[in-house]
C-alpha cells in the first residue's frame, strides 16, 4: 500500500490516499458491525438483565462504535501506508488483526452464548491487545496511535460495564 503522495516527504495526501483511507474505514466498519447482525441487545435475555447504573442509552452504542471504527480505519490506513515491507508495520497490523478478532468475538460470547463471565475474559484480553496495538502503532505513526486512544478508553469502559453486568446478574 506504500506509495508516494503528491509531494514526496511532505506527508500530504492525494486522491489515491483518500480512496485507500476510505476503503479502510468502510472495511473496518463493515467487519465491526457484522457480529451485531448475528446477536445483539434486542433479545428477551438481555432485556431481563439488571442493568448497571452506568449503562448508557442503547442508541449511543451504534454512534460510538461507528465513530471508533472510523478512527480505527484511518489509523490502519496510516500504518499500512508506511509499507508492509517494514517489520514494525507488519507487527502493528498483526496486533491490530488479533485485537480486532477479540473485539468481534465479544458480541457472540456476550449476547449469543449469553455468558457474561466468558465475555469478561474476552474483553480483558482485548484491553491488553488494544494497549499493545496502540504501542505498536506509535512505533510506526504517532497519529495512528492517537486515533486508538478513544477506542482504548471505550473498551476499558465496556470492560467495566461487562463486569458490572456479571456482578449484578
Short mmCIF file of N, CA and C in Angstrom, two decimals:
data_model
loop_
_atom_site.label_atom_id
_atom_site.label_comp_id
_atom_site.label_asym_id
_atom_site.label_seq_id
_atom_site.Cartn_x
_atom_site.Cartn_y
_atom_site.Cartn_z
N UNK A 1 0.82 -1.19 0.00
CA UNK A 1 0.00 0.00 0.00
C UNK A 1 0.87 1.25 0.00
N UNK A 2 2.15 1.11 0.28
CA UNK A 2 3.01 2.29 0.32
C UNK A 2 3.11 2.89 -1.07
N UNK A 3 2.99 4.17 -1.12
CA UNK A 3 3.16 4.90 -2.37
C UNK A 3 3.47 6.34 -2.02
N UNK A 4 3.94 7.04 -2.98
CA UNK A 4 4.30 8.43 -2.70
C UNK A 4 3.08 9.33 -2.80
N UNK A 5 3.06 10.32 -1.96
CA UNK A 5 1.99 11.31 -2.00
C UNK A 5 2.30 12.33 -3.07
N UNK A 6 1.44 13.29 -3.19
CA UNK A 6 1.62 14.29 -4.24
C UNK A 6 2.93 15.05 -4.06
N UNK A 7 3.37 15.25 -2.85
CA UNK A 7 4.64 15.89 -2.58
C UNK A 7 5.47 14.95 -1.73
N UNK A 8 6.48 14.28 -2.32
CA UNK A 8 7.26 13.31 -1.56
C UNK A 8 7.83 13.92 -0.29
N UNK A 9 7.71 13.13 0.80
CA UNK A 9 8.28 13.57 2.07
C UNK A 9 7.43 14.57 2.83
N UNK A 10 6.37 15.05 2.21
CA UNK A 10 5.56 16.07 2.88
C UNK A 10 4.52 15.48 3.80
N UNK A 11 4.24 14.17 3.65
CA UNK A 11 3.20 13.56 4.45
C UNK A 11 1.82 13.93 3.96
N UNK A 12 1.73 14.63 2.82
CA UNK A 12 0.45 15.04 2.28
C UNK A 12 -0.30 13.87 1.68
N UNK A 13 -1.56 14.12 1.36
CA UNK A 13 -2.41 13.07 0.82
C UNK A 13 -2.88 13.46 -0.57
N UNK A 14 -2.98 12.46 -1.43
CA UNK A 14 -3.55 12.69 -2.74
C UNK A 14 -4.86 11.89 -2.84
N UNK A 15 -5.47 11.92 -4.00
CA UNK A 15 -6.76 11.26 -4.19
C UNK A 15 -6.68 9.76 -3.90
N UNK A 16 -5.59 9.14 -4.31
CA UNK A 16 -5.41 7.71 -4.07
C UNK A 16 -5.35 7.41 -2.57
N UNK A 17 -4.66 8.30 -1.82
CA UNK A 17 -4.62 8.14 -0.36
C UNK A 17 -6.02 8.19 0.23
N UNK A 18 -6.82 9.14 -0.23
CA UNK A 18 -8.18 9.27 0.30
C UNK A 18 -9.02 8.03 -0.02
N UNK A 19 -8.84 7.46 -1.20
CA UNK A 19 -9.58 6.25 -1.56
C UNK A 19 -9.16 5.07 -0.69
N UNK A 20 -7.85 4.91 -0.47
CA UNK A 20 -7.36 3.83 0.41
C UNK A 20 -7.86 4.03 1.83
N UNK A 21 -7.82 5.25 2.32
CA UNK A 21 -8.29 5.54 3.68
C UNK A 21 -9.78 5.26 3.79
N UNK A 22 -10.55 5.70 2.81
CA UNK A 22 -12.00 5.45 2.82
C UNK A 22 -12.28 3.95 2.76
N UNK A 23 -11.53 3.23 1.96
CA UNK A 23 -11.70 1.78 1.88
C UNK A 23 -11.43 1.11 3.22
N UNK A 24 -10.38 1.56 3.91
CA UNK A 24 -10.06 1.01 5.23
C UNK A 24 -11.18 1.31 6.23
N UNK A 25 -11.71 2.52 6.17
CA UNK A 25 -12.80 2.91 7.08
C UNK A 25 -14.04 2.05 6.82
N UNK A 26 -14.40 1.87 5.56
CA UNK A 26 -15.58 1.07 5.21
C UNK A 26 -15.36 -0.38 5.65
N UNK A 27 -14.17 -0.93 5.39
CA UNK A 27 -13.89 -2.32 5.76
C UNK A 27 -13.97 -2.54 7.26
N UNK A 28 -13.36 -1.65 8.04
CA UNK A 28 -13.39 -1.80 9.49
C UNK A 28 -14.82 -1.65 10.01
N UNK A 29 -15.57 -0.70 9.49
CA UNK A 29 -16.96 -0.53 9.93
C UNK A 29 -17.82 -1.74 9.56
N UNK A 30 -17.64 -2.26 8.36
CA UNK A 30 -18.44 -3.41 7.92
C UNK A 30 -18.12 -4.65 8.77
N UNK A 31 -16.84 -4.92 8.95
CA UNK A 31 -16.46 -6.07 9.77
C UNK A 31 -16.89 -5.87 11.22
N UNK A 32 -16.71 -4.67 11.72
CA UNK A 32 -17.05 -4.39 13.11
C UNK A 32 -18.53 -4.52 13.40
N UNK A 33 -19.37 -4.20 12.42
CA UNK A 33 -20.82 -4.26 12.62
C UNK A 33 -21.37 -5.68 12.45
N UNK A 34 -20.65 -6.53 11.77
CA UNK A 34 -21.16 -7.86 11.42
C UNK A 34 -21.64 -8.68 12.63
N UNK A 35 -20.89 -8.76 13.74
CA UNK A 35 -21.37 -9.60 14.86
C UNK A 35 -22.73 -9.17 15.40
N UNK A 36 -23.02 -7.88 15.37
CA UNK A 36 -24.30 -7.40 15.89
C UNK A 36 -25.48 -7.89 15.04
N UNK A 37 -25.21 -8.28 13.79
CA UNK A 37 -26.28 -8.82 12.95
C UNK A 37 -26.66 -10.23 13.39
N UNK A 38 -25.71 -10.92 14.03
CA UNK A 38 -25.96 -12.29 14.47
C UNK A 38 -26.56 -12.35 15.88
N UNK A 39 -26.07 -11.49 16.74
CA UNK A 39 -26.53 -11.48 18.13
C UNK A 39 -26.33 -10.08 18.67
N UNK A 40 -27.32 -9.58 19.37
CA UNK A 40 -27.21 -8.22 19.89
C UNK A 40 -28.13 -8.00 21.06
N UNK A 41 -28.28 -6.76 21.45
CA UNK A 41 -29.04 -6.44 22.65
C UNK A 41 -30.56 -6.53 22.50
N UNK A 42 -31.06 -6.88 21.33
CA UNK A 42 -32.51 -6.95 21.12
C UNK A 42 -33.07 -8.33 21.43
N UNK A 43 -32.70 -8.87 22.59
CA UNK A 43 -33.19 -10.19 22.97
C UNK A 43 -33.92 -10.10 24.30
N UNK A 44 -34.79 -11.07 24.53
CA UNK A 44 -35.51 -11.13 25.81
C UNK A 44 -34.51 -11.36 26.95
N UNK A 45 -33.50 -12.18 26.68
CA UNK A 45 -32.48 -12.44 27.71
C UNK A 45 -31.83 -11.14 28.17
N UNK A 46 -31.37 -10.32 27.21
CA UNK A 46 -30.69 -9.08 27.58
C UNK A 46 -31.65 -8.11 28.26
N UNK A 47 -32.86 -8.02 27.75
CA UNK A 47 -33.86 -7.12 28.34
C UNK A 47 -34.13 -7.48 29.80
N UNK A 48 -34.03 -8.76 30.13
CA UNK A 48 -34.31 -9.21 31.50
C UNK A 48 -33.15 -8.98 32.46
N UNK A 49 -31.97 -8.71 31.92
CA UNK A 49 -30.81 -8.50 32.80
C UNK A 49 -30.96 -7.21 33.59
N UNK A 50 -30.45 -7.23 34.82
CA UNK A 50 -30.36 -5.99 35.59
C UNK A 50 -29.23 -5.16 34.99
N UNK A 51 -29.53 -3.90 34.67
CA UNK A 51 -28.55 -3.03 34.01
C UNK A 51 -27.76 -2.24 35.07
N UNK A 52 -26.46 -2.10 34.86
CA UNK A 52 -25.66 -1.27 35.76
C UNK A 52 -26.11 0.19 35.69
N UNK A 53 -25.91 0.91 36.76
CA UNK A 53 -26.28 2.32 36.81
C UNK A 53 -25.54 3.13 35.75
N UNK A 54 -24.36 2.68 35.34
CA UNK A 54 -23.55 3.42 34.36
C UNK A 54 -23.87 3.02 32.92
N UNK A 55 -24.88 2.18 32.73
CA UNK A 55 -25.23 1.73 31.38
C UNK A 55 -25.81 2.89 30.57
N UNK A 56 -25.14 3.24 29.45
CA UNK A 56 -25.63 4.37 28.63
C UNK A 56 -26.90 4.00 27.86
N UNK A 57 -27.56 5.00 27.29
CA UNK A 57 -28.73 4.71 26.45
C UNK A 57 -28.32 3.82 25.27
N UNK A 58 -29.18 2.91 24.89
CA UNK A 58 -28.86 1.94 23.85
C UNK A 58 -28.43 2.55 22.52
N UNK A 59 -29.04 3.67 22.12
CA UNK A 59 -28.72 4.29 20.84
C UNK A 59 -27.27 4.76 20.78
N UNK A 60 -26.69 5.04 21.94
CA UNK A 60 -25.33 5.58 21.98
C UNK A 60 -24.28 4.58 21.47
N UNK A 61 -24.54 3.29 21.64
CA UNK A 61 -23.56 2.28 21.24
C UNK A 61 -23.30 2.32 19.74
N UNK A 62 -24.34 2.43 18.94
CA UNK A 62 -24.15 2.50 17.48
C UNK A 62 -23.39 3.73 17.06
N UNK A 63 -23.67 4.85 17.68
CA UNK A 63 -22.98 6.10 17.35
C UNK A 63 -21.50 5.99 17.72
N UNK A 64 -21.25 5.52 18.94
CA UNK A 64 -19.86 5.43 19.41
C UNK A 64 -19.07 4.43 18.59
N UNK A 65 -19.63 3.24 18.36
CA UNK A 65 -18.88 2.23 17.60
C UNK A 65 -18.61 2.68 16.17
N UNK A 66 -19.56 3.36 15.54
CA UNK A 66 -19.31 3.85 14.18
C UNK A 66 -18.16 4.86 14.18
N UNK A 67 -18.17 5.77 15.14
CA UNK A 67 -17.07 6.75 15.23
C UNK A 67 -15.74 6.05 15.52
N UNK A 68 -15.74 5.11 16.44
CA UNK A 68 -14.50 4.42 16.78
C UNK A 68 -13.98 3.59 15.62
N UNK A 69 -14.87 2.86 14.95
CA UNK A 69 -14.43 2.06 13.80
C UNK A 69 -13.91 2.95 12.68
N UNK A 70 -14.46 4.13 12.54
CA UNK A 70 -13.96 5.09 11.55
C UNK A 70 -12.53 5.52 11.91
N UNK A 71 -12.32 5.85 13.18
CA UNK A 71 -10.96 6.20 13.63
C UNK A 71 -9.99 5.04 13.43
N UNK A 72 -10.46 3.82 13.72
CA UNK A 72 -9.60 2.65 13.53
C UNK A 72 -9.23 2.47 12.07
N UNK A 73 -10.19 2.66 11.19
CA UNK A 73 -9.91 2.53 9.76
C UNK A 73 -8.85 3.51 9.29
N UNK A 74 -8.96 4.75 9.74
CA UNK A 74 -7.95 5.76 9.38
C UNK A 74 -6.60 5.38 9.97
N UNK A 75 -6.59 4.91 11.21
CA UNK A 75 -5.34 4.51 11.86
C UNK A 75 -4.68 3.36 11.11
N UNK A 76 -5.46 2.37 10.73
CA UNK A 76 -4.91 1.24 9.97
C UNK A 76 -4.32 1.74 8.67
N UNK A 77 -5.02 2.62 8.00
CA UNK A 77 -4.51 3.18 6.76
C UNK A 77 -3.17 3.89 6.99
N UNK A 78 -3.10 4.72 8.02
CA UNK A 78 -1.87 5.47 8.29
C UNK A 78 -0.68 4.54 8.55
N UNK A 79 -0.94 3.44 9.21
CA UNK A 79 0.14 2.48 9.47
C UNK A 79 0.49 1.72 8.18
N UNK A 80 -0.53 1.21 7.50
CA UNK A 80 -0.30 0.40 6.30
C UNK A 80 0.39 1.18 5.20
N UNK A 81 0.14 2.47 5.10
CA UNK A 81 0.73 3.27 4.02
C UNK A 81 2.24 3.39 4.17
N UNK A 82 2.77 3.03 5.34
CA UNK A 82 4.22 3.06 5.55
C UNK A 82 4.92 1.90 4.85
N UNK A 83 4.15 0.91 4.42
CA UNK A 83 4.71 -0.19 3.65
C UNK A 83 4.80 -1.48 4.43
N UNK A 84 4.28 -2.54 3.85
CA UNK A 84 4.27 -3.83 4.51
C UNK A 84 5.64 -4.48 4.57
N UNK A 85 6.62 -3.89 3.89
CA UNK A 85 7.98 -4.43 3.96
C UNK A 85 8.65 -4.10 5.29
N UNK A 86 8.13 -3.13 6.02
CA UNK A 86 8.71 -2.74 7.31
C UNK A 86 8.17 -3.67 8.41
N UNK A 87 9.08 -4.25 9.18
CA UNK A 87 8.70 -5.18 10.25
C UNK A 87 7.75 -4.51 11.25
N UNK A 88 8.02 -3.27 11.64
CA UNK A 88 7.18 -2.57 12.62
C UNK A 88 5.74 -2.44 12.11
N UNK A 89 5.57 -2.25 10.81
CA UNK A 89 4.23 -2.16 10.21
C UNK A 89 3.54 -3.51 10.29
N UNK A 90 4.25 -4.57 9.94
CA UNK A 90 3.65 -5.91 9.99
C UNK A 90 3.25 -6.29 11.42
N UNK A 91 4.10 -5.96 12.39
CA UNK A 91 3.78 -6.25 13.79
C UNK A 91 2.55 -5.46 14.21
N UNK A 92 2.52 -4.17 13.87
CA UNK A 92 1.39 -3.32 14.26
C UNK A 92 0.09 -3.82 13.64
N UNK A 93 0.12 -4.15 12.37
CA UNK A 93 -1.10 -4.63 11.71
C UNK A 93 -1.50 -6.03 12.20
N UNK A 94 -0.51 -6.86 12.53
CA UNK A 94 -0.80 -8.17 13.10
C UNK A 94 -1.49 -8.04 14.45
N UNK A 95 -0.99 -7.14 15.29
CA UNK A 95 -1.64 -6.89 16.58
C UNK A 95 -3.03 -6.32 16.38
N UNK A 96 -3.17 -5.43 15.40
CA UNK A 96 -4.49 -4.88 15.11
C UNK A 96 -5.47 -6.01 14.76
N UNK A 97 -5.05 -6.90 13.86
CA UNK A 97 -5.91 -8.00 13.44
C UNK A 97 -6.28 -8.89 14.64
N UNK A 98 -5.32 -9.16 15.51
CA UNK A 98 -5.58 -10.00 16.67
C UNK A 98 -6.57 -9.33 17.63
N UNK A 99 -6.33 -8.06 17.94
CA UNK A 99 -7.26 -7.38 18.85
C UNK A 99 -8.64 -7.26 18.22
N UNK A 100 -8.69 -7.05 16.90
CA UNK A 100 -9.97 -6.92 16.23
C UNK A 100 -10.74 -8.23 16.27
N UNK A 101 -10.03 -9.34 16.16
CA UNK A 101 -10.68 -10.66 16.28
C UNK A 101 -11.32 -10.81 17.66
N UNK A 102 -10.63 -10.36 18.71
CA UNK A 102 -11.22 -10.42 20.05
C UNK A 102 -12.40 -9.46 20.17
N UNK A 103 -12.29 -8.30 19.54
CA UNK A 103 -13.42 -7.37 19.54
C UNK A 103 -14.64 -8.04 18.90
N UNK A 104 -14.43 -8.65 17.74
CA UNK A 104 -15.53 -9.29 17.02
C UNK A 104 -16.08 -10.49 17.78
N UNK A 105 -15.25 -11.16 18.57
CA UNK A 105 -15.68 -12.34 19.32
C UNK A 105 -16.54 -11.98 20.52
N UNK A 106 -16.38 -10.78 21.05
CA UNK A 106 -17.07 -10.43 22.29
C UNK A 106 -18.60 -10.49 22.14
N UNK A 107 -19.14 -9.92 21.08
CA UNK A 107 -20.59 -9.86 20.90
C UNK A 107 -21.24 -11.24 20.88
N UNK A 108 -20.73 -12.20 20.10
CA UNK A 108 -21.35 -13.53 20.13
C UNK A 108 -21.21 -14.24 21.49
N UNK A 109 -20.13 -13.96 22.20
CA UNK A 109 -19.96 -14.59 23.52
C UNK A 109 -20.94 -13.97 24.51
N UNK A 110 -21.03 -12.64 24.54
CA UNK A 110 -21.90 -11.96 25.49
C UNK A 110 -23.37 -12.18 25.14
N UNK A 111 -23.77 -11.81 23.93
CA UNK A 111 -25.17 -11.85 23.54
C UNK A 111 -25.62 -13.21 23.01
N UNK A 112 -24.76 -13.85 22.21
CA UNK A 112 -25.13 -15.14 21.61
C UNK A 112 -25.08 -16.28 22.61
N UNK A 113 -23.93 -16.47 23.23
CA UNK A 113 -23.76 -17.54 24.22
C UNK A 113 -24.36 -17.15 25.57
N UNK A 114 -24.63 -15.87 25.75
CA UNK A 114 -25.20 -15.35 27.00
C UNK A 114 -24.33 -15.72 28.19
N UNK A 115 -23.01 -15.61 27.98
CA UNK A 115 -22.03 -15.98 29.00
C UNK A 115 -21.27 -14.73 29.43
N UNK A 116 -21.75 -14.10 30.49
CA UNK A 116 -21.18 -12.84 30.95
C UNK A 116 -19.74 -12.98 31.42
N UNK A 117 -19.43 -14.09 32.09
CA UNK A 117 -18.07 -14.28 32.60
C UNK A 117 -17.09 -14.56 31.46
N UNK A 118 -17.46 -15.40 30.52
CA UNK A 118 -16.58 -15.65 29.37
C UNK A 118 -16.37 -14.37 28.56
N UNK A 119 -17.44 -13.58 28.41
CA UNK A 119 -17.31 -12.30 27.69
C UNK A 119 -16.36 -11.38 28.43
N UNK A 120 -16.41 -11.40 29.77
CA UNK A 120 -15.48 -10.59 30.55
C UNK A 120 -14.05 -11.02 30.28
N UNK A 121 -13.82 -12.32 30.19
CA UNK A 121 -12.49 -12.82 29.85
C UNK A 121 -12.04 -12.35 28.48
N UNK A 122 -12.93 -12.38 27.51
CA UNK A 122 -12.60 -11.92 26.15
C UNK A 122 -12.23 -10.44 26.17
N UNK A 123 -13.00 -9.65 26.88
CA UNK A 123 -12.77 -8.20 26.83
C UNK A 123 -11.53 -7.79 27.63
N UNK A 124 -11.19 -8.54 28.67
CA UNK A 124 -9.95 -8.25 29.40
C UNK A 124 -8.74 -8.51 28.49
N UNK A 125 -8.79 -9.60 27.73
CA UNK A 125 -7.72 -9.86 26.75
C UNK A 125 -7.71 -8.74 25.70
N UNK A 126 -8.90 -8.32 25.28
CA UNK A 126 -9.00 -7.22 24.32
C UNK A 126 -8.33 -5.96 24.85
N UNK A 127 -8.54 -5.64 26.12
CA UNK A 127 -7.91 -4.46 26.73
C UNK A 127 -6.39 -4.50 26.53
N UNK A 128 -5.80 -5.63 26.86
CA UNK A 128 -4.35 -5.79 26.76
C UNK A 128 -3.90 -5.67 25.30
N UNK A 129 -4.64 -6.31 24.41
CA UNK A 129 -4.27 -6.28 22.99
C UNK A 129 -4.42 -4.89 22.38
N UNK A 130 -5.45 -4.14 22.79
CA UNK A 130 -5.61 -2.77 22.28
C UNK A 130 -4.45 -1.91 22.76
N UNK A 131 -4.06 -2.04 24.02
CA UNK A 131 -2.92 -1.27 24.53
C UNK A 131 -1.65 -1.64 23.77
N UNK A 132 -1.45 -2.92 23.50
CA UNK A 132 -0.26 -3.36 22.74
C UNK A 132 -0.32 -2.82 21.31
N UNK A 133 -1.50 -2.81 20.72
CA UNK A 133 -1.66 -2.29 19.36
C UNK A 133 -1.37 -0.79 19.33
N UNK A 134 -1.85 -0.07 20.32
CA UNK A 134 -1.59 1.36 20.40
C UNK A 134 -0.07 1.61 20.46
N UNK A 135 0.61 0.85 21.29
CA UNK A 135 2.07 0.97 21.41
C UNK A 135 2.74 0.67 20.07
N UNK A 136 2.31 -0.42 19.41
CA UNK A 136 2.92 -0.80 18.13
C UNK A 136 2.62 0.25 17.06
N UNK A 137 1.42 0.81 17.06
CA UNK A 137 1.09 1.86 16.10
C UNK A 137 1.97 3.09 16.34
N UNK A 138 2.22 3.41 17.61
CA UNK A 138 3.05 4.59 17.93
C UNK A 138 4.46 4.44 17.38
N UNK A 139 4.94 3.23 17.28
CA UNK A 139 6.28 2.99 16.72
C UNK A 139 6.32 3.26 15.22
N UNK A 140 5.15 3.26 14.58
CA UNK A 140 5.06 3.46 13.14
C UNK A 140 4.57 4.87 12.81
N UNK A 141 3.49 5.31 13.47
CA UNK A 141 2.90 6.61 13.18
C UNK A 141 2.15 7.09 14.42
N UNK A 142 2.64 8.14 15.04
CA UNK A 142 2.03 8.63 16.29
C UNK A 142 0.59 9.09 16.10
N UNK A 143 0.28 9.60 14.91
CA UNK A 143 -1.11 10.00 14.65
C UNK A 143 -2.03 8.80 14.70
N UNK A 144 -1.59 7.69 14.13
CA UNK A 144 -2.40 6.46 14.15
C UNK A 144 -2.61 6.00 15.59
N UNK A 145 -1.56 6.07 16.39
CA UNK A 145 -1.69 5.68 17.80
C UNK A 145 -2.68 6.59 18.52
N UNK A 146 -2.61 7.88 18.25
CA UNK A 146 -3.53 8.82 18.90
C UNK A 146 -4.99 8.51 18.54
N UNK A 147 -5.22 8.03 17.33
CA UNK A 147 -6.58 7.68 16.91
C UNK A 147 -7.11 6.46 17.66
N UNK A 148 -6.22 5.67 18.26
CA UNK A 148 -6.65 4.50 19.04
C UNK A 148 -6.99 4.83 20.49
N UNK A 149 -6.61 6.00 20.96
CA UNK A 149 -6.85 6.36 22.37
C UNK A 149 -8.34 6.34 22.73
N UNK A 150 -9.23 6.94 21.94
CA UNK A 150 -10.66 6.86 22.30
C UNK A 150 -11.18 5.43 22.30
N UNK A 151 -10.67 4.61 21.40
CA UNK A 151 -11.06 3.19 21.34
C UNK A 151 -10.64 2.48 22.63
N UNK A 152 -9.40 2.70 23.06
CA UNK A 152 -8.93 2.09 24.30
C UNK A 152 -9.80 2.54 25.47
N UNK A 153 -10.09 3.83 25.53
CA UNK A 153 -10.93 4.34 26.62
C UNK A 153 -12.31 3.68 26.61
N UNK A 154 -12.93 3.55 25.43
CA UNK A 154 -14.26 2.96 25.34
C UNK A 154 -14.22 1.47 25.70
N UNK A 155 -13.20 0.76 25.24
CA UNK A 155 -13.10 -0.67 25.55
C UNK A 155 -12.89 -0.87 27.05
N UNK A 156 -12.12 0.00 27.69
CA UNK A 156 -11.96 -0.09 29.14
C UNK A 156 -13.30 0.17 29.84
N UNK A 157 -14.06 1.15 29.35
CA UNK A 157 -15.39 1.40 29.89
C UNK A 157 -16.30 0.19 29.68
N UNK A 158 -16.22 -0.40 28.49
CA UNK A 158 -17.03 -1.59 28.19
C UNK A 158 -16.64 -2.75 29.10
N UNK A 159 -15.37 -2.83 29.47
CA UNK A 159 -14.93 -3.87 30.40
C UNK A 159 -15.60 -3.67 31.76
N UNK A 160 -15.62 -2.43 32.20
CA UNK A 160 -16.30 -2.12 33.46
C UNK A 160 -17.79 -2.47 33.37
N UNK A 161 -18.42 -2.11 32.27
CA UNK A 161 -19.84 -2.46 32.07
C UNK A 161 -20.03 -3.97 32.11
N UNK A 162 -19.19 -4.70 31.39
CA UNK A 162 -19.30 -6.15 31.35
C UNK A 162 -19.15 -6.72 32.77
N UNK A 163 -18.19 -6.21 33.53
CA UNK A 163 -18.00 -6.66 34.91
C UNK A 163 -19.25 -6.39 35.74
N UNK A 164 -19.81 -5.19 35.61
CA UNK A 164 -21.00 -4.84 36.39
C UNK A 164 -22.19 -5.71 36.00
N UNK A 165 -22.35 -6.02 34.70
CA UNK A 165 -23.41 -6.93 34.28
C UNK A 165 -23.23 -8.30 34.95
N UNK A 166 -21.99 -8.78 34.94
CA UNK A 166 -21.71 -10.08 35.56
C UNK A 166 -21.99 -10.04 37.06
N UNK A 167 -21.55 -8.97 37.73
CA UNK A 167 -21.73 -8.86 39.19
C UNK A 167 -23.21 -8.76 39.56
N UNK A 168 -23.99 -8.08 38.74
CA UNK A 168 -25.42 -7.87 39.05
C UNK A 168 -26.29 -9.07 38.67
N UNK A 169 -25.81 -9.86 37.74
CA UNK A 169 -26.67 -10.94 37.21
C UNK A 169 -26.06 -12.32 37.43
#
